[in-house]
Amino acid sequence: MTVSSLGEDRESEGGFGGNNTSEPIKGSATRSVVRFLKYGNWRRFMGVLPFIVYLGIFLLIPAISVVVDAFKGDNGNFTLSNFSIGFSGVYFESFKNSIQLSLFSAVISTVVGLLVALAIVASPGRTLRAVVTAGSGVFANTGGVPLAFSFVATLGNFGLVTELLTKIGYNPYNHGFSLYSVLGLTIVYEYFLIPLMVLIMIPPIDALRKEWVDAAASLGATRIQFWRYIGGPLLAPPLLAGFLVLFTDSFAAYATAAALTSGTIPIVPIQIGSLISGNVLVGHAHLGNALGAGMIGVVIIAAIMYGFVQRRASRWLR
Amino acid sequence: MASVIGVPAKSSGVGGSNVLRVGKVFRAVVLGAVGLFFIVPVISSARFSFTGSSAGFSFSAYSKLLSDPQFWSTLFLSVKIGVGTVTLSLAILIPTTVWVHWKAPKIRRVMEALSLLPLVIPSVVITLGVITSFGSLPNIIMGTPVILALEYVVLALPYTYRTLDSGVQALDIKTLVEAGQSLGAPFRKILWWVLLPNLKSGVLGVVVLAFAFCLGEFAVASLLSFTTFAVYLVQIGQTQASEAIAFSLIALLFTWIPLSIVTVVFSRRAGKKSRRGGGVLMSSQSVTELVELSE
């Protein structure tokens, strides 16, 4: 999952007409495999072998072993009981919480990020734009433990904002708010999700071609009409793709939640973490693997949707 | 691209204004509110670290922290892991990216996609997999932070690979390599004497990004029970809030400063090519995926 438009830009540098070479022609596949082996083309790929092997050992083997072991009982036999426990009771609640948390935080950051991107792209000065983009690049990379603690100082029981709100007579903690809840986490996650969305949305907004804007304007389109018929449909795919990236990001996030709640909030990564740290259910040593497999499943669904949306997105924005 | 939208369409008569133009009030409100959201936590942390929850200004949180031997030992451990990770990353990535651009440019996209795989699999799940699949390895790997460095190379890949890849992209690899070859130099020498000096900024990017990743990473380190810098920060946070907040303010600054440097360096380079404000954007994007920096 990535900010893809950067990649799209690069394709144009690849050379004129170079794109056509990757067009697969049915039937020639076997022939090309033979040619590949016969004429020593494979030697070309020897140089990347160390990289592939490394990735295989330290990423693929662990990932596959999680999924495989999820189907094993304590005695090593095949069983589905890990999944039946993993998707019921408190663990089912965790999946629900996790998905809810990711959906909420992704929706908010998508909306806010889009507004910020629109605001700076349309601004006349270049300085503002440069500052906001650079800032977004830095803030988007702020996550984890330090972020959690700086929010404790802000919205915690004795945080600055909590104090100020109490002074004006509204202590949020008396009204059901807690930083150490799903709502609190949602707010904290915005700190790195909004900047990410800004970075994702600037290139597509930039790419709205001048001709289209001019054509709309000269045909007398109002602002609403422009967004309804031109801007909206063009920006929808990248917006959706960005949403999926943010969703995955907050779904997988562990450090912030762990530091903020000392590992007590019931979301899936935290549950897996606590199973790893030794709170193993008797008779279900591989329960964590089932939860892990479930997480991989959710992420893969998001990734497939992303690929789908991305194909649409790249049609116009080259 | 950028300038197009910002400039109001003076030519158009009837409509009057560019449909894309945004009102000043809208802009001020949006940027003001969002800006506040990003600045307030920093201010709050600074205040909290100086006063604690009581009134009165003091540096005690900082002085306590700096005189804490465990602060230094965990920092040292994280630095060691960082050095290992950076070295290993460069050793694997420089030959790989150079090779891809030189011999097999067709698989560039595939390689890039592979380098993004670690983002798809949550780090908690990877940790679980590391325990189940390498649990039986000898203690010298699993029982020491070596395993962390080995895994961090993979987890930092989404940031490091692209950075180096775009550095190599900026060079005319084929010409450089062939010029070297025609002078009779072996590939190793070409790599060391010709390509590496030209890749300085890409290498710098990898060093900063991988190092920042190692300093901030919490999930894998804590679940494999190593007390690194970030793990120690959480331990402190359980008991001494103001120290932990001072600690995290320092940590934030230590991530932000190098990241800004990388952003500026890369935007200069990108700026040379495209001579546009987009340079900053490009480079921020190349570090964008660091979101999971410490997840």
XYZ file of C-alpha atoms in Angstrom:
613
model
C 0.000 0.000 0.000
C 1.571 3.211 -0.966
C 1.295 6.671 -2.307
C 1.061 5.543 -5.822
C 0.921 8.646 -7.888
C 4.630 9.051 -7.501
C 5.072 5.783 -9.300
C 2.689 6.862 -12.002
C 4.754 9.967 -12.626
C 7.813 7.953 -13.102
C 6.332 5.776 -15.726
C 6.421 8.621 -18.172
C 10.159 8.777 -17.782
C 10.443 5.137 -18.714
C 10.722 5.937 -22.382
C 8.496 6.398 -25.339
C 6.298 3.474 -26.083
C 8.140 1.413 -23.535
C 4.871 0.528 -21.892
C 3.714 -1.647 -24.723
C 6.404 -4.210 -24.159
C 4.692 -5.510 -21.080
C 1.510 -6.302 -22.948
C 1.117 -10.049 -22.620
C 0.129 -12.004 -25.711
C -1.607 -15.265 -25.032
C 0.155 -18.406 -26.167
C 3.570 -16.892 -26.385
C 4.023 -17.433 -22.681
C 5.507 -20.900 -22.952
C 7.683 -19.835 -25.842
C 9.079 -16.970 -23.867
C 9.776 -19.235 -20.921
C 11.764 -21.528 -23.218
C 13.610 -18.581 -24.684
C 14.211 -17.331 -21.178
C 15.935 -20.536 -20.138
C 17.682 -21.233 -23.422
C 19.387 -17.963 -24.110
C 20.519 -17.289 -20.599
C 18.184 -14.407 -19.951
C 17.827 -15.726 -16.441
C 21.313 -14.528 -15.699
C 19.968 -11.043 -15.801
C 17.977 -11.719 -12.701
C 20.777 -13.310 -10.728
C 21.736 -9.934 -9.316
C 18.478 -9.538 -7.459
C 18.605 -13.038 -6.010
C 20.187 -12.042 -2.670
C 17.421 -9.501 -2.147
C 14.686 -11.978 -2.985
C 16.186 -14.660 -0.765
C 16.502 -12.229 2.150
C 12.922 -11.101 1.754
C 11.804 -14.713 1.521
C 13.545 -15.732 4.727
C 12.702 -12.762 6.912
C 9.283 -11.784 5.617
C 7.570 -14.557 3.693
C 8.535 -17.496 5.878
C 7.276 -15.786 9.064
C 4.084 -14.640 7.356
C 3.351 -18.057 5.905
C 4.158 -19.815 9.155
C 1.582 -17.652 10.940
C -1.125 -18.731 8.533
C -0.081 -22.390 8.500
C 0.147 -22.668 12.269
C -3.253 -21.061 12.616
C -4.703 -24.364 11.415
C -2.765 -26.445 13.919
C -3.935 -27.639 17.297
C -1.586 -28.056 20.217
C -0.787 -31.582 19.137
C 0.086 -30.437 15.630
C -3.012 -31.823 13.934
C -5.225 -29.885 11.587
C -8.044 -28.033 13.319
C -10.288 -25.040 12.865
C -10.827 -24.508 16.575
C -8.348 -21.606 16.694
C -10.542 -19.736 14.283
C -13.771 -20.596 16.045
C -12.369 -19.102 19.233
C -10.591 -16.287 17.432
C -13.809 -15.060 15.869
C -16.059 -15.285 18.894
C -16.453 -13.641 22.232
C -13.864 -11.092 23.274
C -11.797 -11.649 20.140
C -14.736 -10.994 17.870
C -15.301 -7.777 19.811
C -11.653 -6.887 19.184
C -12.065 -7.327 15.454
C -15.150 -5.167 15.610
C -13.331 -2.492 17.623
C -10.339 -2.574 15.310
C -12.409 -2.220 12.174
C -14.518 0.502 13.756
C -11.414 2.383 14.878
C -9.805 2.115 11.445
C -12.989 3.126 9.623
C -13.611 6.164 11.817
C -10.074 7.428 11.781
C -9.744 6.826 8.040
C -12.996 8.664 7.260
C -12.075 11.693 9.360
C -8.569 11.934 7.984
C -9.804 11.468 4.427
C -12.179 14.408 4.747
C -9.775 16.699 6.601
C -6.820 15.721 4.430
C -8.799 16.466 1.281
C -9.822 19.887 2.610
C -6.230 20.763 3.492
C -4.959 19.568 0.122
C -7.593 21.658 -1.665
C -6.780 24.678 0.467
C -3.065 24.641 -0.249
C -3.193 23.598 -3.880
C -5.461 26.528 -4.584
C -3.337 28.967 -2.620
C -1.444 31.483 -4.709
C 1.814 31.490 -2.778
C 4.328 28.729 -3.187
C 5.762 29.105 0.300
C 2.613 27.998 2.086
C 2.434 24.965 -0.114
C 6.062 24.058 0.443
C 5.729 24.449 4.205
C 2.575 22.354 4.425
C 3.944 19.569 2.222
C 7.241 19.412 4.061
C 5.401 19.488 7.377
C 3.085 16.717 6.214
C 6.067 14.612 5.213
C 7.477 14.941 8.687
C 4.240 14.604 10.689
C 3.091 11.631 8.653
C 6.118 9.832 10.002
C 5.349 10.635 13.592
C 3.859 7.648 15.205
C 4.288 5.254 17.988
C 5.383 5.835 21.519
C 6.423 9.517 21.499
C 3.132 10.446 19.871
C 1.182 8.583 22.514
C 2.922 10.424 25.320
C 2.581 13.841 23.774
C -1.153 13.227 23.654
C -1.129 12.199 27.290
C 0.300 15.666 27.937
C -2.469 17.167 25.815
C -5.667 15.242 26.423
C -4.749 13.010 29.323
C -6.282 13.412 32.773
C -3.892 16.271 33.532
C -3.278 17.395 29.968
C -3.134 20.995 28.878
C -6.307 20.909 26.797
C -8.182 18.963 29.453
C -7.171 21.614 31.962
C -8.232 24.482 29.733
C -11.579 22.814 29.039
C -12.087 22.245 32.755
C -11.437 25.933 33.386
C -14.233 26.914 31.048
C -16.456 24.447 32.820
C -16.382 21.429 30.563
C -14.238 18.620 31.854
C -14.369 16.047 29.047
C -13.651 13.232 31.469
C -16.922 14.005 33.242
C -18.733 13.621 29.951
C -17.636 10.140 29.066
C -14.518 11.031 27.121
C -11.297 9.157 27.699
C -8.026 9.363 25.801
C -7.510 5.705 26.587
C -10.522 4.527 24.598
C -11.259 3.851 20.963
C -12.391 7.467 20.575
C -9.149 8.720 22.116
C -7.094 6.494 19.828
C -9.001 7.821 16.835
C -7.943 11.359 17.729
C -4.324 10.340 18.240
C -4.178 8.447 14.935
C -5.311 11.578 13.090
C -1.925 13.046 13.899
C -0.205 10.870 11.332
C -3.170 9.997 9.104
C -4.175 13.538 8.096
C -0.700 14.485 6.832
C -0.544 11.217 4.944
C -3.835 11.991 3.229
C -2.593 15.483 2.326
C 0.434 13.946 0.653
C -1.721 11.414 -1.147
C -4.233 13.953 -2.460
C -1.959 16.766 -3.651
C -0.754 15.028 -6.839
C -4.246 14.077 -8.107
C -5.562 17.581 -7.434
C -2.535 18.994 -9.193
C -3.219 16.702 -12.088
C -6.683 18.099 -12.750
C -5.724 19.446 -16.110
C -5.847 23.091 -16.872
C -7.765 22.348 -20.074
C -10.549 20.663 -18.124
C -10.823 23.475 -15.651
C -10.779 26.045 -18.454
C -13.244 24.091 -20.546
C -15.616 23.897 -17.631
C -15.214 27.577 -16.870
C -15.678 28.690 -20.472
C -18.798 26.568 -20.800
C -20.103 28.470 -17.804
C -19.984 25.678 -15.255
C -20.638 26.716 -11.713
C -18.424 25.487 -8.955
C -20.991 22.891 -7.927
C -21.344 21.663 -11.489
C -17.591 21.416 -11.867
C -17.243 19.248 -8.793
C -20.338 17.210 -9.571
C -19.399 16.285 -13.127
C -15.634 16.718 -13.492
C -13.636 17.174 -10.326
C -15.579 14.729 -8.199
C -15.473 11.738 -10.529
C -11.785 12.389 -11.213
C -10.810 12.674 -7.581
C -13.006 9.856 -6.296
C -10.672 6.960 -7.179
C -7.525 8.447 -5.617
C -9.587 9.492 -2.628
C -10.861 5.959 -2.170
C -7.379 4.543 -2.647
C -6.065 6.929 -0.032
C -8.869 5.921 2.309
C -7.829 2.283 1.975
C -4.199 3.121 2.726
C -5.244 4.983 5.861
C -7.557 2.171 6.879
C -4.764 -0.384 6.621
C -2.391 1.898 8.445
C -4.573 2.345 11.461
C -5.680 -1.277 11.388
C -2.088 -2.477 11.700
C -0.901 0.171 14.158
C 0.296 -1.313 17.422
C 2.817 0.918 19.165
C 0.624 3.971 19.779
C -2.215 1.922 21.203
C 0.085 -0.217 23.314
C 1.885 2.768 24.816
C -1.265 4.768 25.395
C -3.361 2.104 27.062
C -0.601 -0.124 28.484
C -1.966 -2.896 26.329
C -5.471 -2.961 27.747
C -7.612 -1.682 24.883
C -9.376 -4.561 23.112
C -8.204 -4.246 19.523
C -6.727 -7.072 17.479
C -3.026 -6.087 17.359
C -3.047 -5.601 21.125
C -4.726 -8.972 21.654
C -2.097 -10.676 19.509
C 0.586 -8.823 21.427
C -0.736 -10.002 24.749
C -0.979 -13.575 23.460
C 2.664 -13.327 22.372
C 3.751 -11.954 25.730
C 2.573 -15.091 27.379
C -1.101 -14.761 28.185
C -1.774 -17.954 26.279
C -5.092 -19.693 26.498
C -4.600 -23.258 27.671
C -5.102 -25.688 24.835
C -4.930 -22.997 22.180
C -1.297 -22.111 21.713
C -1.987 -21.069 18.139
C -4.897 -18.740 18.837
C -2.637 -15.752 18.142
C -1.867 -17.200 14.730
C -5.566 -17.361 13.918
C -5.965 -13.701 14.876
C -2.871 -12.878 12.811
C -4.295 -14.764 9.843
C -7.512 -12.807 10.294
C -5.569 -9.539 10.199
C -3.737 -10.610 7.063
C -7.135 -11.473 5.581
C -8.562 -8.011 6.265
C -5.444 -6.323 4.901
C -5.482 -8.463 1.772
C -9.104 -7.499 1.105
C -8.130 -3.841 1.456
C -5.116 -4.386 -0.804
C -7.228 -6.020 -3.515
C -9.721 -3.159 -3.397
C -6.791 -0.762 -3.548
C -5.435 -2.409 -6.667
C -8.873 -2.238 -8.238
C -9.372 1.432 -7.439
C -5.826 2.245 -8.417
C -6.357 0.933 -11.923
C -9.253 3.313 -12.351
C -7.353 6.151 -10.761
C -4.402 5.874 -13.095
C -6.553 6.022 -16.212
C -6.864 9.793 -16.245
C -4.131 11.000 -14.005
C -1.057 10.382 -16.076
C 0.735 21.645 -12.785
C 0.711 23.339 -9.453
C 0.643 26.862 -10.733
C -2.259 26.145 -13.012
C -4.834 25.839 -10.325
C -3.541 28.535 -8.061
C -3.798 31.230 -10.672
C -7.275 32.626 -11.049
C -8.461 32.390 -14.632
C -8.165 36.029 -15.568
C -9.094 35.397 -19.173
C -12.501 33.915 -18.585
C -15.105 36.603 -18.818
C -18.505 35.342 -17.828
C -17.798 32.996 -14.965
C -15.400 35.498 -13.545
C -13.378 33.198 -11.350
C -11.631 29.885 -11.578
C -13.935 27.114 -10.404
C -11.106 25.651 -8.400
C -10.310 28.749 -6.449
C -10.915 28.476 -2.758
C -12.093 31.306 -0.580
C -9.604 32.980 1.721
C -11.822 32.417 4.736
C -12.150 28.720 3.964
C -8.419 28.388 3.621
C -7.656 30.255 6.817
C -10.183 28.244 8.815
C -9.070 24.863 7.513
C -5.341 25.471 7.793
C -5.707 27.270 11.116
C -7.708 24.508 12.764
C -5.519 21.729 11.418
C -2.362 23.636 12.272
C -3.584 24.038 15.824
C -4.214 20.312 16.079
C -0.592 19.678 15.147
C 1.018 22.325 17.300
C -0.941 21.962 20.541
C 0.427 18.508 21.460
C 3.972 19.804 21.026
C 3.280 22.820 23.244
C 1.518 20.650 25.815
C 4.431 18.226 25.916
C 6.906 21.044 26.368
C 4.854 22.525 29.197
C 4.303 19.172 30.879
C 7.979 18.282 30.679
C 8.953 21.535 32.407
C 6.316 21.618 35.096
C 4.958 18.158 35.560
C 1.395 18.194 36.748
C 2.256 20.698 39.478
C 3.028 24.367 39.046
C 6.548 25.750 38.887
C 9.158 25.599 36.199
C 12.010 23.136 36.396
C 14.358 21.084 34.297
C 14.164 18.200 36.723
C 12.526 15.819 34.265
C 15.377 16.351 31.827
C 18.160 16.200 34.371
C 16.737 13.026 35.892
C 16.520 11.513 32.457
C 20.069 12.410 31.455
C 21.497 11.025 34.662
C 19.596 7.771 34.271
C 22.123 5.093 33.239
C 19.409 2.995 31.631
C 18.501 5.893 29.358
C 22.003 5.782 27.939
C 22.308 2.009 27.797
C 19.022 1.566 25.934
C 19.932 4.417 23.602
C 23.254 2.728 22.961
C 21.523 -0.580 22.239
C 19.191 1.090 19.746
C 22.119 2.851 18.095
C 23.957 -0.463 17.756
C 20.895 -2.070 16.198
C 20.573 0.955 13.936
C 24.159 0.710 12.739
C 23.699 -2.979 12.005
C 20.455 -2.369 10.162
C 21.875 0.481 8.082
C 24.989 -1.498 7.129
C 23.047 -4.575 6.149
C 20.432 -2.526 4.249
C 23.079 -0.754 2.203
C 24.968 -3.979 1.547
C 21.842 -5.584 0.125
C 20.148 -2.626 -1.519
C 22.979 -0.875 -3.372
C 23.964 -3.880 -5.508
C 20.302 -4.800 -6.000
C 19.063 -1.395 -7.166
C 22.107 -0.856 -9.374
C 21.644 -4.269 -10.906
C 17.964 -3.698 -11.554
C 18.586 -0.431 -13.372
C 21.537 -1.782 -15.274
C 20.500 -5.272 -16.308
C 16.805 -5.699 -15.694
C 14.909 -2.412 -15.823
C 11.801 -4.360 -16.777
C 11.402 -5.792 -13.316
C 11.726 -2.409 -11.610
C 8.036 -2.285 -10.874
C 8.017 -5.799 -9.488
C 10.908 -5.002 -7.204
C 9.235 -1.863 -5.986
C 6.067 -3.798 -5.223
C 8.099 -6.415 -3.339
C 9.750 -3.716 -1.279
C 6.325 -2.506 -0.182
C 5.223 -5.932 1.070
C 6.231 -5.245 4.672
C 3.564 -2.546 4.796
C 0.890 -5.080 3.964
C 1.718 -7.478 6.770
C 1.246 -5.878 10.213
C 4.439 -5.898 12.246
C 2.698 -7.685 15.123
C 1.934 -10.536 12.765
C 5.511 -10.587 11.460
C 6.758 -10.803 15.035
C 4.453 -13.712 15.715
C 5.794 -15.386 12.582
C 9.376 -14.761 13.623
C 8.700 -16.469 16.934
C 6.959 -19.460 15.389
C 9.410 -19.971 12.539
C 12.745 -18.980 14.080
C 12.014 -19.901 17.683
C 14.255 -22.915 17.429
C 17.235 -21.066 15.989
C 20.401 -20.896 18.103
C 20.464 -18.323 20.852
C 23.109 -16.226 19.158
C 20.469 -15.058 16.682
C 17.137 -15.302 18.455
C 18.421 -14.502 21.930
C 20.305 -11.362 20.935
C 19.261 -8.119 19.254
C 20.775 -9.522 16.033
C 17.309 -10.778 15.136
C 15.976 -7.236 15.508
C 18.531 -5.849 13.064
C 17.779 -8.678 10.625
C 14.041 -7.967 10.775
C 14.404 -4.183 10.712
C 16.160 -4.446 7.357
C 12.937 -5.942 6.018
C 10.539 -3.677 7.900
C 12.372 -0.514 6.820
C 12.441 -1.696 3.201
C 9.418 0.325 2.023
C 11.277 3.522 2.865
C 14.849 2.554 2.130
C 14.314 0.758 -1.162
C 12.448 3.566 -2.859
C 14.876 6.184 -1.628
C 17.842 4.357 -3.074
C 15.920 3.389 -6.173
C 15.146 7.002 -6.980
C 18.789 7.875 -6.324
C 19.938 5.276 -8.833
C 17.221 6.364 -11.224
C 18.814 9.812 -11.384
C 22.064 8.328 -12.710
C 22.783 7.036 -16.154
C 23.820 3.660 -14.815
C 24.379 1.984 -18.134
C 26.791 4.621 -19.406
C 28.689 4.761 -16.145
C 29.035 1.000 -15.880
C 29.982 0.563 -19.509
C 32.508 3.372 -19.340
C 34.069 1.643 -16.369
C 34.058 -1.702 -18.113
C 35.662 -0.361 -21.240
C 38.491 0.866 -19.037
C 38.822 -2.656 -17.712
C 37.440 -2.231 -14.214
C 35.651 -5.142 -12.564
C 32.082 -4.588 -11.347
C 33.149 -4.335 -7.729
C 35.496 -1.458 -8.518
C 32.883 0.306 -10.612
C 30.424 0.039 -7.775
C 32.868 1.413 -5.232
C 34.679 4.137 -7.206
C 32.102 5.262 -9.729
C 28.577 4.558 -8.554
C 28.852 5.005 -4.816
C 30.194 8.590 -4.931
C 27.334 9.450 -7.245
C 24.786 7.901 -4.929
C 25.688 9.989 -1.920
C 22.305 11.568 -1.323
C 20.438 8.293 -1.843
C 22.726 6.582 0.643
C 22.257 9.450 3.085
C 18.508 9.031 2.741
C 18.723 5.335 3.516
C 20.945 5.975 6.525
C 18.599 8.555 8.024
C 15.376 6.662 7.330
C 16.635 3.279 8.500
C 18.217 4.802 11.574
C 15.115 6.762 12.520
C 13.094 3.595 12.069
C 15.349 1.652 14.418
C 15.236 4.313 17.113
C 11.456 4.477 17.077
C 10.443 0.874 16.508
C 8.439 -0.496 19.410
C 6.241 -3.419 18.378
C 8.822 -6.007 17.373
C 11.347 -5.041 20.038
C 8.885 -5.161 22.904
C 7.209 -8.384 21.802
C 10.580 -10.104 21.462
C 11.406 -8.691 24.933
C 14.342 -6.456 24.123
C 14.581 -3.236 26.079
C 15.389 -0.788 23.336
C 15.063 2.992 23.474
C 11.349 3.019 22.610
C 10.549 0.115 24.913
C 12.288 1.842 27.806
C 10.301 4.983 27.104
C 7.078 3.057 27.673
C 8.447 1.505 30.842
C 9.227 4.949 32.244
C 5.820 6.167 31.195
C 4.144 3.662 33.506
C 5.463 5.455 36.563
C 6.917 8.867 35.744
C 4.742 10.734 33.284
C 6.692 13.979 33.097
C 9.975 12.184 32.421
C 8.381 10.064 29.739
C 6.954 13.155 28.119
C 10.316 14.925 28.211
C 11.763 11.769 26.734
C 9.230 11.638 23.927
C 9.675 15.326 23.126
C 13.370 14.638 22.635
C 12.544 11.564 20.562
C 10.144 13.544 18.383
C 12.732 16.239 17.744
C 15.289 13.569 16.936
C 12.987 12.131 14.289
C 11.756 15.419 12.897
C 15.142 17.053 12.424
C 16.746 14.311 10.322
C 13.515 13.828 8.380
C 13.379 17.520 7.550
C 16.999 17.365 6.454
C 16.264 14.450 4.154
C 13.211 16.256 2.825
C 15.212 19.394 2.062
C 18.154 17.520 0.536
C 15.893 15.511 -1.699
C 13.772 18.445 -2.696
C 16.940 20.267 -3.796
C 17.870 17.327 -5.928
C 14.401 16.835 -7.301
C 14.151 20.594 -7.709
C 17.161 20.601 -10.000
C 15.415 18.199 -12.303
C 11.943 19.572 -12.336
C 12.695 23.152 -11.158
C 9.330 23.261 -9.526
C 7.852 23.490 -6.077
C 6.865 19.873 -6.575
C 10.311 18.889 -5.396
C 9.401 19.085 -1.763
C 6.302 17.077 -2.460
C 8.216 14.338 -4.231
C 10.648 13.957 -1.427
C 8.047 14.113 1.289
C 6.327 11.315 -0.494
C 9.425 9.235 -0.575
C 9.494 9.441 3.188
C 5.758 9.260 3.520
C 5.612 5.578 4.015
C 7.513 6.000 7.207
C 4.161 6.374 8.839
C 4.600 3.052 10.368
C 7.968 4.248 11.528
C 7.313 3.147 15.004
C 4.331 0.939 14.676
